Structures are given as structure tokens and as C-alpha cells.
Coordinates of C-alpha atoms and ligand atoms in Angstrom, one line a residue:
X847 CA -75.5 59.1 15.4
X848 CA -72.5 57.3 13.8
X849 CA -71.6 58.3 10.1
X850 CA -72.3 56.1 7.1
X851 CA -68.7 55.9 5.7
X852 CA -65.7 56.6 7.3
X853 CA -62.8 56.6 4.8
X854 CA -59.0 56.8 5.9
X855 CA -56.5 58.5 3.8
X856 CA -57.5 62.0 2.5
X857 CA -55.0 62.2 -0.9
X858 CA -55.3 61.3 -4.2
X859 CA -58.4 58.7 -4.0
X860 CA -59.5 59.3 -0.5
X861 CA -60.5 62.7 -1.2
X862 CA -62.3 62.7 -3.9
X863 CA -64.1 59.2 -3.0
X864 CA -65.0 60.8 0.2
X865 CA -66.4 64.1 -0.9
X866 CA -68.5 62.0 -4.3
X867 CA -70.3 60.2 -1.5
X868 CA -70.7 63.1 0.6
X869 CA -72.4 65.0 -2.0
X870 CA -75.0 62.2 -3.1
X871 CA -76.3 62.0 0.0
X872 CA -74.3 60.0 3.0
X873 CA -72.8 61.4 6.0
X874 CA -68.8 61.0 5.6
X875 CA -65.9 61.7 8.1
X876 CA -62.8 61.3 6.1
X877 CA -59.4 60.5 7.9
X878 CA -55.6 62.0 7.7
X879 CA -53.0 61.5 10.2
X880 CA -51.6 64.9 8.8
X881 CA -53.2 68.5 10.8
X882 CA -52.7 70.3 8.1
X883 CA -54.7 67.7 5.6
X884 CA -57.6 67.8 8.5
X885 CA -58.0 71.6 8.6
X886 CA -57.6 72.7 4.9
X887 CA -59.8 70.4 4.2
X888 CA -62.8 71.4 6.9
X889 CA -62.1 74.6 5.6
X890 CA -63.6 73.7 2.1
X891 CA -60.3 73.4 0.6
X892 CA -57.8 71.1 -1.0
X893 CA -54.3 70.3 -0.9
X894 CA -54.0 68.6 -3.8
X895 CA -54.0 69.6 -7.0
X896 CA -56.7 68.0 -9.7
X897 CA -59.2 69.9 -12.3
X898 CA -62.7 70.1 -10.4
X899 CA -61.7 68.8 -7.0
X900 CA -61.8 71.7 -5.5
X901 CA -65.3 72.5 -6.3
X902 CA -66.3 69.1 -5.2
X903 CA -64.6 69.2 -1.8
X904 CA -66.0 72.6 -1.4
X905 CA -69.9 71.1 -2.2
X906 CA -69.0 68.5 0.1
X907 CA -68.1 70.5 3.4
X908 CA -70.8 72.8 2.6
X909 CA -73.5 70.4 2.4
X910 CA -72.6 69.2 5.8
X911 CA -71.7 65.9 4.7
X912 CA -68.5 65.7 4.7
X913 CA -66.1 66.4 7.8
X914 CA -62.7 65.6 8.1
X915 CA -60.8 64.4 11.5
X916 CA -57.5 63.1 12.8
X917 CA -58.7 59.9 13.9
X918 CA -61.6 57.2 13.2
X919 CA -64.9 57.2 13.7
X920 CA -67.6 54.5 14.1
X921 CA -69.3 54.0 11.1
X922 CA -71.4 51.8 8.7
X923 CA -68.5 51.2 6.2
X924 CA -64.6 51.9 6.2
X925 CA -62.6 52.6 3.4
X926 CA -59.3 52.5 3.1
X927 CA -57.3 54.5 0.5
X928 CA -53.9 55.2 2.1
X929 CA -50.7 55.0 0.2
X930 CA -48.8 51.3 -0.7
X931 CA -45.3 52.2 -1.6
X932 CA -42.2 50.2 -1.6
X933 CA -39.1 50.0 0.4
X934 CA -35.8 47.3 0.0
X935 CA -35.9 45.1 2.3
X936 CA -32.4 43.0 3.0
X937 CA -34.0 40.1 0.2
X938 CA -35.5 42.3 -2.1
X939 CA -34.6 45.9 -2.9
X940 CA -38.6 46.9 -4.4
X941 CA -41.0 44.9 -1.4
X942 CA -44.2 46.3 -0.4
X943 CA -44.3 48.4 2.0
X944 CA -48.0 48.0 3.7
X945 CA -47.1 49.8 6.7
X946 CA -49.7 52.5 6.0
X947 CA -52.3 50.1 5.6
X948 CA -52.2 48.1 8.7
X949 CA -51.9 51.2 10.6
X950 CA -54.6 52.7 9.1
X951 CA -56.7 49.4 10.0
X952 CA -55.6 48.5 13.2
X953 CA -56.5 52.4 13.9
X954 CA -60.1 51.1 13.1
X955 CA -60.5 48.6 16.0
X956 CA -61.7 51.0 19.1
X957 CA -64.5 51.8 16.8
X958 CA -65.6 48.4 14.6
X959 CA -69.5 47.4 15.0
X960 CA -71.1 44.4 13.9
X961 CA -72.1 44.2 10.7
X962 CA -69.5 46.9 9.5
X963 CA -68.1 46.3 6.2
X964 CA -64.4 47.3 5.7
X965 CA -62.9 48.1 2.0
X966 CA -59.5 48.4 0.5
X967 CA -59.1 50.9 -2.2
X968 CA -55.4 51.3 -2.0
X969 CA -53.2 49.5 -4.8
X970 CA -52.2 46.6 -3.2
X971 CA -50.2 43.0 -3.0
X972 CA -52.3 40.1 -3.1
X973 CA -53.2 38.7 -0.2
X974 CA -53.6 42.4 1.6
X975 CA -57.5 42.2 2.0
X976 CA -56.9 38.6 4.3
X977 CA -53.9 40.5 6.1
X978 CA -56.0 43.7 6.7
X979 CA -59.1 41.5 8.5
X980 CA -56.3 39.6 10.4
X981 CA -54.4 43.0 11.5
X982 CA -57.9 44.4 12.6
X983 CA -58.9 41.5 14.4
X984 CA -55.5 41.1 15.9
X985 CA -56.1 44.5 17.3
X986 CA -59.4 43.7 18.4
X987 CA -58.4 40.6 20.7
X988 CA -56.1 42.9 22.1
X989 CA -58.4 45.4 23.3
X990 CA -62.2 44.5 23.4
X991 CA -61.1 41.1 23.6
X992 CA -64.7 39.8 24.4
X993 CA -65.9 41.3 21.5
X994 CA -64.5 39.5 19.1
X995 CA -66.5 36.8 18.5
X996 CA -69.6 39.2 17.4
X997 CA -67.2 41.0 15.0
X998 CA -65.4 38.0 13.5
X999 CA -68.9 36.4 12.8
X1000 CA -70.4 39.3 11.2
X1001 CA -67.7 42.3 9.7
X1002 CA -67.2 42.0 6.5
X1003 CA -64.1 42.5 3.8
X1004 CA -64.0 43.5 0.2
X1005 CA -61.4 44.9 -2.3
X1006 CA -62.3 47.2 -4.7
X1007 CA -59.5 48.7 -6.8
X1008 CA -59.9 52.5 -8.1
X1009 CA -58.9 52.6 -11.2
X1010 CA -59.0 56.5 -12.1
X1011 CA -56.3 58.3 -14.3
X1012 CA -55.0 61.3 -12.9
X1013 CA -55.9 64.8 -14.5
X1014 CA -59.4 63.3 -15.5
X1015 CA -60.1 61.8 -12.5
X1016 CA -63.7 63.2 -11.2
X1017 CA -65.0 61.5 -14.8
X1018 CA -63.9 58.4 -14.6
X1019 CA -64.6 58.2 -10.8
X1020 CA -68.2 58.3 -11.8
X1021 CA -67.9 56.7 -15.9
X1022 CA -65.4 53.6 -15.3
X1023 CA -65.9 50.2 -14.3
X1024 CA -65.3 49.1 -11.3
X1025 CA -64.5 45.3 -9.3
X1026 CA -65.6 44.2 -6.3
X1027 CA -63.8 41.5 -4.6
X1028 CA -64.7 40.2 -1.4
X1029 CA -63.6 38.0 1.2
X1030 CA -67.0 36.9 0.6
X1031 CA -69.7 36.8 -2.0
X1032 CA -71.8 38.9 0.8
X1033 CA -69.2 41.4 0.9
X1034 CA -68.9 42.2 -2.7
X1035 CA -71.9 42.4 -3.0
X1036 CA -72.4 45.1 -0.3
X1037 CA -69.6 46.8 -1.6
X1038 CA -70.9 47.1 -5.3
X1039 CA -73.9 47.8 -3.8
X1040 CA -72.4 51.6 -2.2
X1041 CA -70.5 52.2 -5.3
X1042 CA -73.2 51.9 -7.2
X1043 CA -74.5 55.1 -5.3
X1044 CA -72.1 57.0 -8.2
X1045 CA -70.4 54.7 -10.2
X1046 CA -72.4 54.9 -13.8
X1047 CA -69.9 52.3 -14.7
X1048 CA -70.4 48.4 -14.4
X1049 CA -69.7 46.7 -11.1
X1050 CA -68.4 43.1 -11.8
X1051 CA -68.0 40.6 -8.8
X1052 CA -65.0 38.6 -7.7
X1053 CA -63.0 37.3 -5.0
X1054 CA -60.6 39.6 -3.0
X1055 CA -57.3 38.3 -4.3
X1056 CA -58.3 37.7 -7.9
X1057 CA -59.6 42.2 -7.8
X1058 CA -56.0 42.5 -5.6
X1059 CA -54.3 40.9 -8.9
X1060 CA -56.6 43.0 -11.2
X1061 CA -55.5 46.1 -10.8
X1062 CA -51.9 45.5 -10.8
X1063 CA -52.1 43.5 -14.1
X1064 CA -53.4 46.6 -15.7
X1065 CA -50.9 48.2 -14.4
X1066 CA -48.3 46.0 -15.5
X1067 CA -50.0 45.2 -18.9
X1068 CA -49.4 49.4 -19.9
X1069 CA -46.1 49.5 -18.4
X1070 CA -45.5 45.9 -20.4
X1071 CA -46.8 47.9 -23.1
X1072 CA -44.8 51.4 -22.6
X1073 CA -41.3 49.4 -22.1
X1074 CA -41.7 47.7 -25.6
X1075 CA -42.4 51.7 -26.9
X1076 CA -38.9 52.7 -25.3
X1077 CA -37.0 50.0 -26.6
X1078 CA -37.9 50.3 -29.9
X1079 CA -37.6 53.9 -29.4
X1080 CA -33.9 53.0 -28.4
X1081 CA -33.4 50.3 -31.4
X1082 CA -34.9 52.6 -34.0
X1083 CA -32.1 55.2 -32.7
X1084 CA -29.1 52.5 -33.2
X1085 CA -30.4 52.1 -36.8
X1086 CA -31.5 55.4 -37.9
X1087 CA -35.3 55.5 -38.2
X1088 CA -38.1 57.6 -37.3
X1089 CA -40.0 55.7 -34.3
X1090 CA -43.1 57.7 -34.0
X1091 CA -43.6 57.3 -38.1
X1092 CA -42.8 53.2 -37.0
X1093 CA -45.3 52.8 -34.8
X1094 CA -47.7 55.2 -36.6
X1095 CA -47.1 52.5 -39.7
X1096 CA -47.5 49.8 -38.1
X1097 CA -50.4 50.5 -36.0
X1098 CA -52.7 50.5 -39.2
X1099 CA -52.6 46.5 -38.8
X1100 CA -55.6 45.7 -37.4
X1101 CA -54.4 43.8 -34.4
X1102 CA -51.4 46.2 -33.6
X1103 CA -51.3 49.0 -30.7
X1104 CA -48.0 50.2 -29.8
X1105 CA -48.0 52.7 -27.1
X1106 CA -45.8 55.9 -27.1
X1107 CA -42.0 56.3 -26.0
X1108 CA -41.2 58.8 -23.9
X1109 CA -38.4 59.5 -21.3
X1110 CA -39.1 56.7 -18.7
X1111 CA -42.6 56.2 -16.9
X1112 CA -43.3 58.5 -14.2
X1113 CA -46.3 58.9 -11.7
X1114 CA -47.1 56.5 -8.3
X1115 CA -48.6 53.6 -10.1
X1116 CA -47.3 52.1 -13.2
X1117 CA -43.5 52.6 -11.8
X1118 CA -44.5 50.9 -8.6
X1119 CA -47.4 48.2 -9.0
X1120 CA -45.6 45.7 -11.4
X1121 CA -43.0 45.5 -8.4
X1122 CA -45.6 43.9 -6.1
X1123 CA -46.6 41.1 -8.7
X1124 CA -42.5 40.8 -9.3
X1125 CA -42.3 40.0 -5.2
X1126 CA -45.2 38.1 -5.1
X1127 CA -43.9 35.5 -8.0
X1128 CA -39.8 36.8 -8.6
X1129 CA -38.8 33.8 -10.6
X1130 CA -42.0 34.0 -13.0
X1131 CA -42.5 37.3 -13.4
X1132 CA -39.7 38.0 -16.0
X1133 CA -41.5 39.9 -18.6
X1134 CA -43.1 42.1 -16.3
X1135 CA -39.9 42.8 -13.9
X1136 CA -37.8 43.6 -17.6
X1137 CA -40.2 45.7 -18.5
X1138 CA -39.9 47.7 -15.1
X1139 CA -36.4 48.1 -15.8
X1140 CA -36.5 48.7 -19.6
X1141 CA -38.3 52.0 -18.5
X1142 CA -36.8 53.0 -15.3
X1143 CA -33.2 52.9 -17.6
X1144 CA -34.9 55.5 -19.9
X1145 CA -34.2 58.8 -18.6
X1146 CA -30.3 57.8 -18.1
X1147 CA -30.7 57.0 -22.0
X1148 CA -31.9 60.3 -22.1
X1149 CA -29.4 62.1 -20.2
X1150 CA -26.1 60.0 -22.4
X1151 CA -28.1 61.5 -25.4
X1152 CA -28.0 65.1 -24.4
X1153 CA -24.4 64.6 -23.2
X1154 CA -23.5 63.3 -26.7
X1155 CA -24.9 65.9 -28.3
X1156 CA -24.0 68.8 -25.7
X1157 CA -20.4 68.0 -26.9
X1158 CA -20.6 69.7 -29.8
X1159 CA -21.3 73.0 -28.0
X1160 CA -18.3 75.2 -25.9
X1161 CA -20.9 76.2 -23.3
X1162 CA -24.5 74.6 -24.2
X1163 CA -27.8 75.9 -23.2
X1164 CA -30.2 73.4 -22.7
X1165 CA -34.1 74.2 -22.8
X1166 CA -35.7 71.2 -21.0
X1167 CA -39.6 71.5 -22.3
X1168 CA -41.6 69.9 -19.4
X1169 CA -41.0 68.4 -15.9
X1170 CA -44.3 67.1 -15.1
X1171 CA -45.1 63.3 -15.1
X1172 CA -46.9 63.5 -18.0
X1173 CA -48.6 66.0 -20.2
X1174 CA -50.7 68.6 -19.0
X1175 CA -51.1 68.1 -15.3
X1176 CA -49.0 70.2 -12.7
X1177 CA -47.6 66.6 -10.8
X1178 CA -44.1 66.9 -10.8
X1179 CA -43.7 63.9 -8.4
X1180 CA -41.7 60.5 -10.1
X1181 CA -41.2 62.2 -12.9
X1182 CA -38.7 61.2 -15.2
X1183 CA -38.2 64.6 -16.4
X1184 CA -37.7 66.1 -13.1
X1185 CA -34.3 63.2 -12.6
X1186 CA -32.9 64.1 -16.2
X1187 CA -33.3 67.7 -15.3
X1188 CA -31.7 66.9 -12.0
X1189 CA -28.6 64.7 -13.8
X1190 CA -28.1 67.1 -16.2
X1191 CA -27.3 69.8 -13.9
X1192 CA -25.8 67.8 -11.3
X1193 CA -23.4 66.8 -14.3
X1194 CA -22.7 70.3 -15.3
X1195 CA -23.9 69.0 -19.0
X1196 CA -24.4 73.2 -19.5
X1197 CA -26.6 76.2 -18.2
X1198 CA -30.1 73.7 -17.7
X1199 CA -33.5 75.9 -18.1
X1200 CA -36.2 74.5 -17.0
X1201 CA -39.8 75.2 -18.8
X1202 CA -43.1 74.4 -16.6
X1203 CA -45.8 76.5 -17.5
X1204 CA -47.9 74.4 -14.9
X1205 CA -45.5 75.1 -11.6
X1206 CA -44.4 78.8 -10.8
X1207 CA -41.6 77.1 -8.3
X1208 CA -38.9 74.7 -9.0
X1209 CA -39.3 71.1 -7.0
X1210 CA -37.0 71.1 -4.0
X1211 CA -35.2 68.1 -6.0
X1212 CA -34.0 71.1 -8.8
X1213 CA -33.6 73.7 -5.8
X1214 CA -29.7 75.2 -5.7
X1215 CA -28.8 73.1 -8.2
X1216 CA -28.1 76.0 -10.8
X1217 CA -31.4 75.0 -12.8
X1218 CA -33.5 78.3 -13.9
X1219 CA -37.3 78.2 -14.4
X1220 CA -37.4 79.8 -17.5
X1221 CA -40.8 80.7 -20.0
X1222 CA -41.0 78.8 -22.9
X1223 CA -40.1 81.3 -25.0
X1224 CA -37.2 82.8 -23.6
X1225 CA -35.5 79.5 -23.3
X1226 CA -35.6 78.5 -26.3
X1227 CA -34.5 81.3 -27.8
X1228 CA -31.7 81.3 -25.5
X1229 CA -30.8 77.3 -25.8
X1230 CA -28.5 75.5 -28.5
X1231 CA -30.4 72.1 -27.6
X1232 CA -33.9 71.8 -27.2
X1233 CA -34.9 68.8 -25.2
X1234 CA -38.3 68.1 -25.0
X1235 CA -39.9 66.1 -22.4
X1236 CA -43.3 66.1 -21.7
X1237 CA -45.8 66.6 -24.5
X1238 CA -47.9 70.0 -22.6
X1239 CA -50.1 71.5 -24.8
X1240 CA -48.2 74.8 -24.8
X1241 CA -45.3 72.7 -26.6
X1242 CA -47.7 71.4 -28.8
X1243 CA -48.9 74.4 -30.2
X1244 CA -45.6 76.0 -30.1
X1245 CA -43.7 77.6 -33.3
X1246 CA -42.2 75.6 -34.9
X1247 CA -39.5 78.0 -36.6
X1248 CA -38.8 79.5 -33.9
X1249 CA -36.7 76.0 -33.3
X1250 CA -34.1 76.7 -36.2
X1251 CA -30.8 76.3 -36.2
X1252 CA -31.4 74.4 -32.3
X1253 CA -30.5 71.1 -31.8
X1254 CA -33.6 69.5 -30.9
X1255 CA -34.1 66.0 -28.7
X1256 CA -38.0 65.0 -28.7
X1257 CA -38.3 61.8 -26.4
X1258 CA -42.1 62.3 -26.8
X1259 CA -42.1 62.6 -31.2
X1260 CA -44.1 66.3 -30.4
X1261 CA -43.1 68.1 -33.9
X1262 CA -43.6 65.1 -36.3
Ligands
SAJ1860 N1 -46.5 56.9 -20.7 C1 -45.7 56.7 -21.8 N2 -46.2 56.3 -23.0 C2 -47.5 56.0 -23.1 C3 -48.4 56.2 -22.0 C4 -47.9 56.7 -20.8 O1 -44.5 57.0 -21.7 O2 -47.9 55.6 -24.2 C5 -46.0 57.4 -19.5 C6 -46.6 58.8 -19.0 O3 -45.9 59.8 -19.6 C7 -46.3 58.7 -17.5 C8 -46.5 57.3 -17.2 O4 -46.4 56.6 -18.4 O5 -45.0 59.1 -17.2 C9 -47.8 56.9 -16.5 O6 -48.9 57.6 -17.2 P1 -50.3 57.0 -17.5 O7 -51.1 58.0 -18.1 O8 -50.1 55.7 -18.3 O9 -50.9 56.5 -16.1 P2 -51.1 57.1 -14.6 O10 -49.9 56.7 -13.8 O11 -51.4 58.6 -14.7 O12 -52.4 56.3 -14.2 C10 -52.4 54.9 -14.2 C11 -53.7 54.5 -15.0 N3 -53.6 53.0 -15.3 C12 -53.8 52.5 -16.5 O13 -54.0 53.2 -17.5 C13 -53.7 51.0 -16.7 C14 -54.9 54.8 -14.1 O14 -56.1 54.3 -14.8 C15 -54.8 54.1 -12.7 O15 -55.9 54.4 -11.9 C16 -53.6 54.8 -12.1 O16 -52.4 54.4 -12.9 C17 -53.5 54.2 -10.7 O17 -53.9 54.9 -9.7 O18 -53.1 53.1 -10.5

């Protein structure tokens, strides 16, 4: 008997999409082209890191619902939740790169029924739901040729965007809103129609490219929003003012909500996404490509600050608090703090310890590069500067006094 969902690429949204349907009921095989991704997982385990996952995946295998395989199975529904990166091309240096994608798809073909529906969860260009049906059909007319015509009349597409924010991501799987945007009405609403199975959230109907467009315009709109942060953050140092008390003042107006500096934007989404509107539309998105610079220039900002300042020391010690994307998770992938980390010792700026209390190894990016993992106390009872860069709890609650007599750089406004 062929499974209800089959959903192709086991990371970040895969995973946890798969094993959420698994354990309300429907009969899953979930898809990596890594071994090792296959077998952890049919083992019960993850190889990812997120609070709760584990448990779920666990439930999941257990139940019997949930089984995890190298290539695709037939099935009711396909999702697809595989990585969209970018790469330069020789015109533009930040294109799309959708390679995952259509393999993943055309990887579907041997297996696609009638009446299957096929969804796109992955982040993705406008205009990738209509290439993903041609790429599978493509594939089809190569090899089941005669079938085609049954499987163009009848498979169906939709788009529907996740949306969740990592480190809280099992809630707002199930809590947040969702879109569904077919290729046609009948698809979206078959797709809103599974979702539904968990989401507690509303489902609201659209068309493919307008939910394709969605979800990169929120992403754009907060790093929009996180850019205008940073360069006030960057003015307010020019002229001598406190920015967090700034934009604590002036979001009392009613109609004002500035979001928070910090040392650049980090993580696989808000860095990347605006870049596929920017390709899509280069000469009209201007806002939203300055923006993307305005916060990928931050952590060099960063580093010329903690040069300045290092100056004033013969042989500084430098206590970098935090190299995670953001605050309390254990994600040390596109993180800003990991590159200052990384320019600062690469620029022999002074003896660079590292604090993570959420890693108990260095990223390979920091390996042999003289930088020492170091508990937060002893480095910063060791350091003349203390640069703070993610806002972890631990730093949060931390001692204030003990900082006296440091140097202190906050790009995250912890201690005000
Ligand atoms: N950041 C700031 N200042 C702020 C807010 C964030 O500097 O005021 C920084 C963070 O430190 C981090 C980066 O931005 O380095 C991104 O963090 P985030 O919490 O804003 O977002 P992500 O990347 O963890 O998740 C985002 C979410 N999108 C939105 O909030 C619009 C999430 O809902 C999406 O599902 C996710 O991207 C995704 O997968 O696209």
C-alpha cells in the first residue's frame, strides 16, 4: 500500500513536518539523499538540533508512521522542503540556486500517480511552483512518456510557505498561520485541507506566485526593518547617543516599532530571501537590496570598532560573548558572530576567547585559528575588552560588576 505523504528533504522543515503528520495519524516516508540523515533518523533520532524535536521524531518512528528512505516513494501527496540557497552566477553574484529543488522533483517522476498533489515548502523564487510541475513533467515525457497525459490532466501543484522561527519551532508549526497557493484553486484547497490535519492556525487561499512572493516579503520586510536598527545604531555612534534608550523612546509613539541592532543578521533566511526578490526585479528592488547590504556591512563595523578600541591595549584580550545566530539557540551557522570572531583572529586584533555556553566545540571556521573556547567567566575576567555579541540568557543574567574596569562593546544594548 502506498504511503499518504512522501516528503523530500529531512532538515530543518522536512523533519519536523514529516514526523507532526506522522504522529496525527498518516503513514509518512520522509526523504534525504544523505545515509547518514536516513539511518539516524530510522533509528529514532535526530541530527539536528531544535528543543522537542527529538521527542517528536522519536513518537514518530515509534508509532510506525514515520520511515525514512534514500529515494521516493509513491504516495498520495509530496512535499518538498529541500534547501534554496544562492550562488553567483556570471550576471549576478546572489541568483537562486534551485538545483536542489528540481532534483528533488524530477527524483519524483518514476513514482507520480494520478491525482497526486505535489507541494513546495522550500523558500523559494517566484515562479518555482510553475518550474517544479514543468521539471516533473519534463521528466515524465522522458520516461513513462505515455503516461503523461493522465498525470498532466489530473496532478496537482500548490505552495505553501513554512513560516516557523527557529528555536520555537514545534509551536508555531502547529499555532501560526499558514498560505496555500496553488497552481489551482483545487490545489490549495487540497493542500489547506492536509495542513489543517495540525495547523491550529488560519489557512488563507491564494495563487502559487502571490504565497511564492509572501514569504519572502516577510522576510525582506524584518530584514528592511533590522537594517534601519543597524544604521541608526551606526549614526547614533558618529554623534554620541545611546541607541537602545533611542529606540526605546521613540517606540512609545503609537505608530513606531523599531527593531533591535545587533552585529549583522545571521541565520538561512532573512540573509538570503530578500536576494531572490532583488533577482527577480534588480532595478526596483532598491530598498530591499540596500537593506541586505546595510546588514551584511555590520559585523566589519564591528570588527573596525574592536580594532579601534584594541589599540589602546599592548597585548588585548578580547572576550567575545556569543557566537550563535541569535540568542539562545546552539546554530552557529551564518552567524555574524562566528565571521567577527573569525576576522578578529585572523587579524591578530589580540588573544580572541570565545564564550558559547551552547557548543562544547569550536566551528571548523574558528578551528586553528588561535581562538580558545573559554567559560564565561574566566574570559572575562581574563579580557581588557568585552565584546558582546549575541544576547544568551547566561549574558543576560550575568554580573554586572564583575565587568569593571573592562572595556565593554555591546552590539546587542544587553546591560542597559
Ligand atoms: N535580528 C536582529 N534584530 C532584530 C531581530 C533579529 O539583529 O530585531 C537578527 C538575529 O539576531 C538573527 C537574524 O536577525 O541574526 C535573524 O533572526 P530572526 O529571529 O529575525 O529570524 P530567523 O532567521 O530565525 O527566522 C526567520 C523568521 N521570519 C520572520 O520573522 C519574518 C521565521 O518566521 C521564518 O520562518 C524563518 O526566518 C524562515 O525559515 O524563513
Amino acid at each position: 500500500m502506498s504511503a499518504d505523504l512522501c516528503v523530500l528533504g529531512l532538515g530543518y522543515i522536512g523533519l519536523p513536518t514529516a514526523s507532526i503528520f506522522a504522529t496525527r495519524g498518516k503513514k509518512v516516508v520522509g526523504v534525504d539523499v544523505v545515509p547518514r540523515v536516513v539511518e539516524t533518523i530510522n533509528q529514532g533520532k535526530i541530527h539536528i538540533q531544535e528543543p522537542e524535536l527529538d521527542v517528536l521524531v522519536r513518537a514518530a518512528v515509534h508509532s510506525g508512521n514515520l520511515r525514512a528512505s534514500l529515494k521516493p516513494e509513491a504516495a498520495a501527496t509530496f512535499i518538498v522542503a529541500v534547501p534554496t540557497p544562492f550562488k553567483a552566477t556570471e550576471t549576478n553574484p546572489k541568483a537562486p540556486d534551485l538545483t536542489y529543488v528540481e532534483s528533488a522533483t524530477r527524483s519524483i517522476a518514476p513514482v507520480l500517480a494520478p491525482g497526486n498533489l505535489v507541494i513546495l515548502e522550500s523558500t523559494s523564487p517566484v515562479g518555482t511552483t510553475e518550474a517544479m510541475r514543468d521539471w516533473l513533467f519534463d521528466e515524465v515525457q522522458k520516461t513513462r512518456p505515455d503516461e503523461l497525459p493522465a498525470l498532466r490532466e489530473s496532478v496537482l501543484f500548490a505552495h505553501c510557505p513554512e513560516r516557523i522561527l527557529p528555536g520555537q519551532m514545534l509551536k508555531e508549526l502547529v499555532s501560526n498561520d499558514r498560505i496555500s497557493g496553488g497552481l489551482t484553486p483545487e490545489a490549495a484547497e487540497k493542500a489547506r485541507d492536509l495542513y489543517r490535519l495540525f495547523c491550529t492556525g488560519e489557512i488563507f487561499l491564494t495563487n502559487a506566485r502571490t504565497a511564492e512572493m509572501c514569504k519572502l516579503t516577510e522576510n525582506a520586510s524584518r530584514d528592511v526593518g533590522i537594517a534601519f536598527a543597524n544604521e541608526l545604531s551606526l549614526i547614533c555612534d558618529r554623534l554620541d547617543i545611546d541607541v537602545w534608550e533611542l529606540i526605546r523612546l521613540a517606540n512609545r509613539h503609537p505608530r513606531v516599532k523599531i527593531l533591535q541592532p545587533g552585529p549583522g543578521v545571521g541565520g538561512h533566511c532573512i540573509a538570503v530571501d530578500p536576494w531572490f526578490i532583488v533577482d527577480s526585479a534588480p532595478e526596483l528592488a532598491r530598498l530591499i537590496r540596500t537593506a541586505r547590504e546595510v546588514n551584511d556591512d555590520k559585523p566589519h563595523r564591528v570588527v573596525d570598532r574592536v580594532k579601534a578600541c584594541a589599540g589602546r591595549f599592548k597585548q588585548p584580550v578580547i572576550a567575545c560573548l556569543g557566537l550563535a545566530f541569535k540568542a539562545d539557540i546552539d546554530d552557529l551557522r551564518e552567524s555574524p558572530a562566528v565571521d567577527i570572531v573569525a576576522h578578529l583572529a585572523q587579524q591578530k586584533v589580540g588573544r580572541i576567547l570565545a564564550v558559547e555556553p551552547h557548543v562544547r566545540a569550536l566551528p571548523k571556521s574558528l578551528e586553528g585559528k588561535g581562538v580558545e573556547l573559554t567559560p564565561l567567566d574566566t574570559a572575562v575576567s581574563q579580557a581588557d575588552i568585552v565584546l558582546v555579541l549575541v544576547n544568551h540568557r547566561e549574558f543576560v543574567q550575568f554580573n554586572r560588576r564583575k565587568l569593571e574596569g573592562k572595556a565593554v562593546i555591546d552590539t546587542r544594548g544587553l546591560w542597559r
